């Protein structure tokens, strides 16, 4: 019998924990669907609007607080996260199905974001510039926008919220946080840690629920910033709904069809390792997952043999077992989608190298487990399976003739998020750096593995130019020019006369 408790979730609005008003929903473990993680309140427009009002009421005092003091709250939070690391990893593995080793790494990544924010509090937040007029001092300063709505995905339920919450709060904004309805327990626990760290009432608010709660936040004109990670379709709706609001900033990260490019001179074992990690970690359920492996045609056969052999050895099982390489997909709907794309690949002419299916052994029977589906496919116009995001253990091996052909194939999708290149040729490195359309690039590494002090975002359908993590500070604050005249008379730039 499972010893883990069943949790009861609540909204947090202006420092008050509120129970469900209009029903609740369940969160169940994808490793064992019989494991009820918790019940959470189904929020909607009423809760979302109250939370925005609470954030707006808290904004004036929070933005006037010293930036150093705002950062010091994050030092409190960092110490609490250190204390709770193992418990947070356990809860995350139980609820979202990532193996516990990955979950612990995610908690550390979230901690790194919190530490980055704390350190940034005493770093420069503007610039001092020279004026044409020697008696003038010119400054560039940053000011917050107001209230931020933070809407986050299930696959990184701890780190991604902190990528958004941290910079937003540091710069003086207040927030309403809506975690994914697939991982409400982790979202709840994260906000409880903010409360314990001493953040003032109304500065951080929590609303649980599905898309209706998120839609209400987006439609509320009191929200000045919408920060979203999820599907392109939802991100597009957010941008359309926000277009008519003159004081609304939107930052969206919306999926990918990322790839690993394996050049002719690549070290084969390194290439296979990078490709397996890129495509199969988290069961392929990362926005940066490399579901396309582009391989030089001269080494394709050798690479494919080694890749398939390693994919067969991947341990798939309960997320709480640290010996497993990967766990389940998130739910039945995800299983159905992946299997549909596997069928589509067959219909579009794939040469199947490793058959993917739902796992039915006793240890898998109560969960949402899929084995990897690996196939070889020539790049051709009109193929959907190598251009559309699948978000599961679905991997295409695609041959290319030369570097220019590889760059063409990489760019031949609507997305542009992550890229890895496996090569020993420094000229090839520079070629792909300059010719491919991406937000994050890696050399002789997997295409997953972001670090918080770097921007995280993409181009085309992968994002709208406002990255998360450290790069988000540019989005959640705006620059102001401040010029001071120290002369006793008016002197204008550009030689403008002051004669009356």
Coordinates of C-alpha atoms in Angstrom, one line a residue, residues 51-486:
X51 CA -5.9 37.1 -7.3
X52 CA -5.1 39.9 -9.8
X53 CA -6.8 42.4 -7.5
X54 CA -4.7 41.1 -4.6
X55 CA -1.5 41.4 -6.6
X56 CA -2.5 44.9 -7.7
X57 CA -3.1 46.0 -4.1
X58 CA 0.3 44.7 -3.0
X59 CA 2.2 46.2 -6.0
X60 CA 2.7 49.7 -4.7
X61 CA 4.5 48.7 -1.5
X62 CA 6.5 45.9 -3.2
X63 CA 7.9 48.1 -6.0
X64 CA 8.9 50.7 -3.5
X65 CA 10.8 48.1 -1.4
X66 CA 14.6 48.2 -1.8
X67 CA 15.7 45.9 -4.6
X68 CA 18.3 44.5 -2.2
X69 CA 15.6 43.7 0.3
X70 CA 13.5 42.1 -2.3
X71 CA 16.4 39.9 -3.2
X72 CA 17.0 38.9 0.4
X73 CA 13.7 37.2 0.5
X74 CA 15.2 34.9 -2.1
X75 CA 18.0 34.1 0.2
X76 CA 15.4 32.9 2.7
X77 CA 13.8 30.8 0.0
X78 CA 17.1 29.3 -1.1
X79 CA 17.8 28.0 2.4
X80 CA 14.3 26.4 2.6
X81 CA 14.8 24.7 -0.8
X82 CA 18.1 23.2 0.4
X83 CA 16.3 21.8 3.4
X84 CA 13.4 20.4 1.3
X85 CA 15.4 19.2 -1.8
X86 CA 14.8 15.5 -1.3
X87 CA 11.1 15.9 -0.4
X88 CA 10.5 18.1 -3.3
X89 CA 12.2 15.7 -5.7
X90 CA 10.1 12.8 -4.3
X91 CA 6.8 14.8 -4.7
X92 CA 7.8 15.8 -8.3
X93 CA 8.7 12.2 -9.3
X94 CA 5.4 11.0 -7.9
X95 CA 3.3 13.6 -9.6
X96 CA 4.8 14.2 -13.0
X97 CA 6.6 10.9 -13.7
X98 CA 10.2 12.1 -14.2
X99 CA 12.6 9.8 -12.6
X100 CA 13.7 11.0 -9.2
X101 CA 17.3 11.7 -10.3
X102 CA 16.0 14.1 -12.9
X103 CA 13.6 15.6 -10.4
X104 CA 16.4 16.2 -7.9
X105 CA 18.4 17.9 -10.7
X106 CA 15.4 20.1 -11.4
X107 CA 15.1 21.2 -7.8
X108 CA 18.8 22.1 -7.9
X109 CA 18.1 24.1 -11.1
X110 CA 15.3 25.9 -9.3
X111 CA 17.7 26.6 -6.4
X112 CA 20.3 28.0 -8.8
X113 CA 17.6 30.4 -10.2
X114 CA 16.8 31.6 -6.7
X115 CA 20.5 32.0 -5.9
X116 CA 21.0 33.9 -9.2
X117 CA 18.1 36.3 -8.3
X118 CA 19.5 36.8 -4.8
X119 CA 23.0 37.7 -6.2
X120 CA 21.5 40.0 -8.8
X121 CA 19.9 42.1 -6.1
X122 CA 23.2 43.8 -5.4
X123 CA 24.3 44.0 -9.0
X124 CA 23.9 47.1 -11.2
X125 CA 20.3 47.6 -12.4
X126 CA 21.0 50.4 -14.8
X127 CA 23.7 52.5 -16.5
X128 CA 25.4 55.9 -16.2
X129 CA 26.0 57.5 -19.6
X130 CA 27.7 60.6 -20.8
X131 CA 25.7 63.5 -22.0
X132 CA 26.6 65.9 -24.8
X133 CA 26.4 68.6 -22.1
X134 CA 29.1 68.3 -19.5
X135 CA 26.8 69.7 -16.8
X136 CA 24.3 66.9 -17.3
X137 CA 24.3 63.4 -15.8
X138 CA 22.4 60.8 -17.8
X139 CA 21.0 57.5 -16.3
X140 CA 19.2 54.4 -17.6
X141 CA 17.1 52.8 -14.9
X142 CA 14.7 49.9 -14.8
X143 CA 11.2 50.0 -13.5
X144 CA 8.7 47.1 -13.1
X145 CA 5.6 46.8 -15.2
X146 CA 3.1 45.8 -12.5
X147 CA 1.2 42.5 -12.2
X148 CA 2.6 39.3 -13.8
X149 CA 0.5 36.2 -14.6
X150 CA 2.8 33.1 -14.6
X151 CA 1.3 30.1 -16.4
X152 CA 3.6 27.1 -16.4
X153 CA 3.8 23.5 -17.8
X154 CA 3.8 20.1 -16.0
X155 CA 7.1 18.8 -17.2
X156 CA 9.3 21.3 -15.2
X157 CA 6.9 22.2 -12.4
X158 CA 9.5 23.6 -10.1
X159 CA 12.3 25.1 -12.1
X160 CA 10.3 26.8 -14.9
X161 CA 8.0 28.7 -12.4
X162 CA 11.1 29.9 -10.6
X163 CA 12.6 31.1 -13.9
X164 CA 9.6 33.4 -14.2
X165 CA 8.7 34.2 -10.6
X166 CA 12.3 35.0 -9.6
X167 CA 13.1 37.8 -12.1
X168 CA 9.5 39.2 -11.9
X169 CA 9.5 39.6 -8.2
X170 CA 13.1 40.8 -8.0
X171 CA 12.3 43.7 -10.4
X172 CA 9.3 44.8 -8.3
X173 CA 6.4 43.1 -10.0
X174 CA 3.8 41.1 -8.1
X175 CA 2.5 37.8 -9.4
X176 CA -0.4 35.4 -9.9
X177 CA 0.9 31.9 -10.4
X178 CA -1.2 29.2 -12.2
X179 CA 0.6 25.9 -12.2
X180 CA -0.3 23.1 -14.7
X181 CA -3.4 21.1 -13.7
X182 CA -1.2 18.0 -14.2
X183 CA 1.2 19.1 -11.4
X184 CA -0.7 21.2 -8.9
X185 CA 0.9 19.6 -5.9
X186 CA 4.4 20.8 -6.9
X187 CA 3.0 24.2 -7.6
X188 CA 1.2 24.3 -4.2
X189 CA 4.3 23.3 -2.4
X190 CA 6.4 25.9 -4.2
X191 CA 4.1 28.7 -3.1
X192 CA 4.1 27.3 0.5
X193 CA 7.8 27.8 0.4
X194 CA 7.4 31.4 -0.7
X195 CA 5.1 32.0 2.2
X196 CA 7.5 30.4 4.6
X197 CA 10.3 32.6 3.2
X198 CA 8.3 35.7 4.3
X199 CA 7.2 37.2 1.1
X200 CA 4.5 39.8 2.0
X201 CA 0.8 39.1 1.5
X202 CA -0.4 39.5 -2.0
X203 CA 3.0 39.6 -3.6
X204 CA 2.7 35.9 -4.6
X205 CA -0.8 34.5 -5.3
X206 CA -1.7 31.0 -6.4
X207 CA -4.8 30.0 -8.5
X208 CA -5.3 26.3 -9.3
X209 CA -7.3 25.1 -12.3
X210 CA -7.3 24.3 -16.0
X211 CA -7.4 26.5 -19.1
X212 CA -10.4 28.4 -17.8
X213 CA -8.3 29.9 -15.0
X214 CA -5.5 30.7 -17.3
X215 CA -7.8 32.3 -19.8
X216 CA -9.3 34.5 -17.1
X217 CA -5.9 35.7 -16.1
X218 CA -5.0 36.5 -19.7
X219 CA -8.3 38.4 -20.3
X220 CA -7.9 40.5 -17.1
X221 CA -6.7 44.0 -18.1
X222 CA -5.1 44.3 -14.7
X223 CA -2.4 41.9 -15.7
X224 CA 0.6 43.7 -17.3
X225 CA 2.8 40.7 -18.1
X226 CA 1.8 37.2 -19.2
X227 CA 4.7 34.7 -18.9
X228 CA 3.8 31.3 -20.5
X229 CA 5.4 28.1 -21.3
X230 CA 3.4 25.5 -23.2
X231 CA 1.9 24.7 -26.6
X232 CA 2.1 27.0 -29.6
X233 CA -1.6 27.0 -30.0
X234 CA -2.2 28.3 -26.5
X235 CA 0.7 30.8 -26.7
X236 CA -0.8 32.2 -29.9
X237 CA -4.2 32.7 -28.3
X238 CA -2.5 34.5 -25.4
X239 CA -0.7 36.9 -27.8
X240 CA -3.9 37.5 -29.8
X241 CA -5.9 38.2 -26.6
X242 CA -3.2 40.6 -25.4
X243 CA -2.7 42.5 -28.6
X244 CA -5.4 45.1 -27.8
X245 CA -4.0 45.9 -24.4
X246 CA -1.6 48.8 -24.6
X247 CA 0.3 48.0 -21.4
X248 CA 0.6 44.2 -21.8
X249 CA 3.9 42.4 -22.4
X250 CA 3.8 38.7 -23.3
X251 CA 6.7 36.2 -23.1
X252 CA 5.9 32.8 -24.5
X253 CA 8.0 29.7 -25.0
X254 CA 6.0 27.3 -27.1
X255 CA 7.6 24.0 -28.0
X256 CA 10.0 22.8 -30.6
X257 CA 11.2 20.1 -33.0
X258 CA 14.8 20.3 -31.8
X259 CA 17.6 18.2 -33.3
X260 CA 21.0 16.8 -32.9
X261 CA 23.3 17.1 -36.0
X262 CA 25.9 14.3 -36.2
X263 CA 28.7 15.2 -38.6
X264 CA 30.9 12.8 -40.6
X265 CA 33.8 13.4 -38.2
X266 CA 31.8 12.9 -35.0
X267 CA 33.1 10.6 -32.3
X268 CA 30.5 7.9 -32.6
X269 CA 30.1 6.9 -29.0
X270 CA 29.8 10.5 -27.9
X271 CA 27.2 11.2 -30.7
X272 CA 25.1 8.2 -29.7
X273 CA 25.1 9.1 -26.0
X274 CA 24.2 12.7 -26.8
X275 CA 21.4 11.6 -29.1
X276 CA 19.9 9.2 -26.6
X277 CA 19.9 11.7 -23.8
X278 CA 18.5 14.4 -26.1
X279 CA 15.6 12.3 -27.4
X280 CA 14.7 9.9 -24.6
X281 CA 15.3 11.7 -21.3
X282 CA 12.0 12.5 -19.6
X283 CA 10.5 10.1 -22.2
X284 CA 11.0 12.8 -24.8
X285 CA 8.7 15.2 -22.9
X286 CA 11.0 18.3 -22.8
X287 CA 10.4 21.3 -25.1
X288 CA 14.0 20.9 -26.1
X289 CA 13.9 17.1 -26.7
X290 CA 15.8 16.1 -29.8
X291 CA 13.2 14.1 -31.7
X292 CA 15.2 14.6 -34.9
X293 CA 18.7 13.1 -35.2
X294 CA 20.4 14.3 -38.4
X295 CA 23.2 12.0 -39.3
X296 CA 25.8 12.3 -42.2
X297 CA 24.8 9.6 -44.7
X298 CA 28.3 8.0 -44.6
X299 CA 28.0 7.1 -41.0
X300 CA 24.2 6.5 -40.8
X301 CA 24.3 2.7 -40.7
X302 CA 26.9 2.6 -37.9
X303 CA 25.2 5.3 -35.9
X304 CA 21.7 3.7 -36.3
X305 CA 23.0 0.3 -35.1
X306 CA 24.5 1.8 -32.0
X307 CA 21.6 4.2 -31.3
X308 CA 19.0 1.4 -31.5
X309 CA 21.2 -0.9 -29.3
X310 CA 21.4 1.8 -26.6
X311 CA 17.7 2.7 -26.9
X312 CA 16.8 -1.0 -26.3
X313 CA 18.9 -0.9 -23.1
X314 CA 17.1 2.1 -21.6
X315 CA 15.5 1.3 -18.3
X316 CA 11.9 2.5 -18.2
X317 CA 9.9 2.3 -15.0
X318 CA 8.6 3.8 -11.8
X319 CA 9.8 7.4 -11.5
X320 CA 10.6 6.8 -7.8
X321 CA 13.2 4.2 -8.7
X322 CA 16.6 5.9 -9.3
X323 CA 17.9 3.0 -11.3
X324 CA 15.5 3.8 -14.2
X325 CA 16.7 6.0 -17.1
X326 CA 13.2 7.4 -17.7
X327 CA 9.7 7.0 -16.5
X328 CA 6.1 7.2 -17.9
X329 CA 4.5 9.8 -20.2
X330 CA 2.2 12.1 -18.3
X331 CA -1.2 10.6 -19.0
X332 CA -3.4 8.6 -21.4
X333 CA -3.9 11.5 -23.8
X334 CA -0.1 11.7 -24.2
X335 CA 0.0 8.0 -25.0
X336 CA -2.7 8.3 -27.6
X337 CA -0.9 11.3 -29.3
X338 CA 2.5 9.5 -29.4
X339 CA 1.0 6.3 -30.8
X340 CA -0.9 8.3 -33.5
X341 CA 2.4 9.9 -34.6
X342 CA 4.0 6.5 -34.7
X343 CA 1.3 5.4 -37.0
X344 CA 1.7 8.6 -39.1
X345 CA 5.4 7.9 -39.5
X346 CA 4.7 4.4 -40.9
X347 CA 2.1 5.9 -43.3
X348 CA 4.6 8.5 -44.5
X349 CA 7.1 5.8 -45.3
X350 CA 9.3 5.4 -42.2
X351 CA 11.7 2.5 -42.0
X352 CA 11.0 1.4 -38.5
X353 CA 14.2 0.4 -36.6
X354 CA 12.6 0.0 -33.1
X355 CA 8.9 -0.5 -32.5
X356 CA 7.4 1.7 -29.9
X357 CA 4.4 0.4 -27.9
X358 CA 2.7 0.7 -24.5
X359 CA 4.5 -1.5 -22.0
X360 CA 2.3 -4.2 -20.4
X361 CA 4.6 -6.0 -17.9
X362 CA 3.3 -6.2 -14.4
X363 CA 5.6 -3.4 -13.2
X364 CA 4.2 -1.2 -16.0
X365 CA 0.6 -2.2 -16.0
X366 CA -0.8 0.6 -13.8
X367 CA 1.2 3.4 -15.4
X368 CA 1.5 5.3 -18.7
X369 CA 4.7 3.7 -20.0
X370 CA 5.8 3.7 -23.6
X371 CA 8.9 2.2 -25.2
X372 CA 10.9 4.2 -27.7
X373 CA 9.8 4.4 -31.4
X374 CA 12.9 4.8 -33.6
X375 CA 12.8 5.1 -37.4
X376 CA 14.8 6.2 -40.4
X377 CA 13.3 8.8 -42.7
X378 CA 14.6 10.8 -45.7
X379 CA 13.7 14.5 -45.5
X380 CA 11.0 15.2 -48.0
X381 CA 8.6 18.0 -48.5
X382 CA 5.2 17.7 -46.8
X383 CA 6.2 15.1 -44.1
X384 CA 4.5 15.8 -40.8
X385 CA 6.2 13.3 -38.6
X386 CA 9.6 15.0 -38.9
X387 CA 8.2 18.6 -38.6
X388 CA 5.6 18.5 -35.9
X389 CA 6.2 18.3 -32.2
X390 CA 5.3 14.9 -30.7
X391 CA 6.4 15.3 -27.1
X392 CA 7.2 11.7 -26.4
X393 CA 9.7 8.8 -27.1
X394 CA 9.4 9.2 -30.9
X395 CA 12.7 9.6 -32.7
X396 CA 13.5 10.1 -36.4
X397 CA 17.0 9.4 -37.8
X398 CA 17.4 11.6 -40.9
X399 CA 20.4 11.3 -43.2
X400 CA 22.1 14.4 -44.8
X401 CA 24.7 14.8 -47.5
X402 CA 26.8 17.8 -46.3
X403 CA 26.7 20.7 -43.8
X404 CA 24.5 22.8 -46.0
X405 CA 22.0 20.0 -46.4
X406 CA 22.0 19.5 -42.6
X407 CA 21.3 23.1 -41.9
X408 CA 18.5 23.1 -44.5
X409 CA 16.9 20.1 -42.9
X410 CA 17.3 21.5 -39.4
X411 CA 15.6 24.8 -40.4
X412 CA 12.8 23.0 -42.3
X413 CA 10.3 23.2 -39.5
X414 CA 8.2 25.9 -38.0
X415 CA 10.1 25.7 -34.7
X416 CA 13.6 26.8 -33.6
X417 CA 14.4 26.2 -30.0
X418 CA 17.5 23.9 -29.4
X419 CA 20.3 22.5 -31.5
X420 CA 23.2 20.2 -30.8
X421 CA 26.1 19.6 -33.2
X422 CA 28.5 16.7 -32.8
X423 CA 31.7 17.4 -34.6
X424 CA 35.5 18.0 -34.2
X425 CA 35.6 20.6 -37.0
X426 CA 35.7 24.2 -35.7
X427 CA 34.7 25.5 -39.1
X428 CA 31.6 23.3 -39.0
X429 CA 30.8 24.5 -35.5
X430 CA 30.7 28.1 -36.7
X431 CA 28.8 27.3 -39.9
X432 CA 25.9 25.7 -37.9
X433 CA 26.1 28.5 -35.3
X434 CA 25.4 31.1 -38.0
X435 CA 23.2 29.2 -40.4
X436 CA 20.7 27.4 -38.1
X437 CA 17.6 29.1 -36.6
X438 CA 17.6 28.3 -32.8
X439 CA 17.6 29.9 -29.4
X440 CA 20.1 27.6 -27.7
X441 CA 23.0 25.7 -29.3
X442 CA 25.4 23.1 -28.0
X443 CA 28.6 21.5 -29.3
X444 CA 29.4 17.9 -28.4
X445 CA 26.6 17.9 -25.9
X446 CA 23.0 16.9 -25.8
X447 CA 20.4 19.6 -26.9
X448 CA 19.0 19.5 -23.3
X449 CA 20.6 20.9 -20.2
X450 CA 19.9 24.6 -19.8
X451 CA 21.7 26.7 -17.1
X452 CA 19.8 29.5 -15.4
X453 CA 22.4 32.3 -16.0
X454 CA 21.8 31.9 -19.8
X455 CA 18.6 32.9 -21.6
X456 CA 16.2 30.1 -22.4
X457 CA 14.0 30.8 -25.5
X458 CA 13.6 30.2 -29.2
X459 CA 12.5 31.6 -32.5
X460 CA 9.7 31.0 -35.0
X461 CA 6.9 29.0 -33.3
X462 CA 9.2 28.2 -30.4
X463 CA 8.9 31.7 -28.9
X464 CA 8.3 35.4 -29.3
X465 CA 11.7 36.7 -28.6
X466 CA 11.4 37.1 -24.8
X467 CA 13.4 34.3 -23.2
X468 CA 13.0 32.8 -19.7
X469 CA 15.6 32.4 -16.9
X470 CA 18.2 35.1 -16.7
X471 CA 17.1 36.7 -19.9
X472 CA 13.6 37.4 -18.5
X473 CA 14.8 40.4 -16.5
X474 CA 14.8 42.4 -19.8
X475 CA 11.1 41.5 -20.2
X476 CA 9.7 42.0 -16.7
X477 CA 11.1 45.5 -16.4
X478 CA 11.4 48.5 -18.7
X479 CA 14.2 51.0 -19.2
X480 CA 13.7 54.6 -18.4
X481 CA 16.0 57.5 -19.3
X482 CA 16.7 60.0 -16.4
X483 CA 18.7 63.2 -17.1
X484 CA 19.8 65.7 -14.5
X485 CA 21.1 69.2 -15.2
X486 CA 23.7 70.5 -12.7

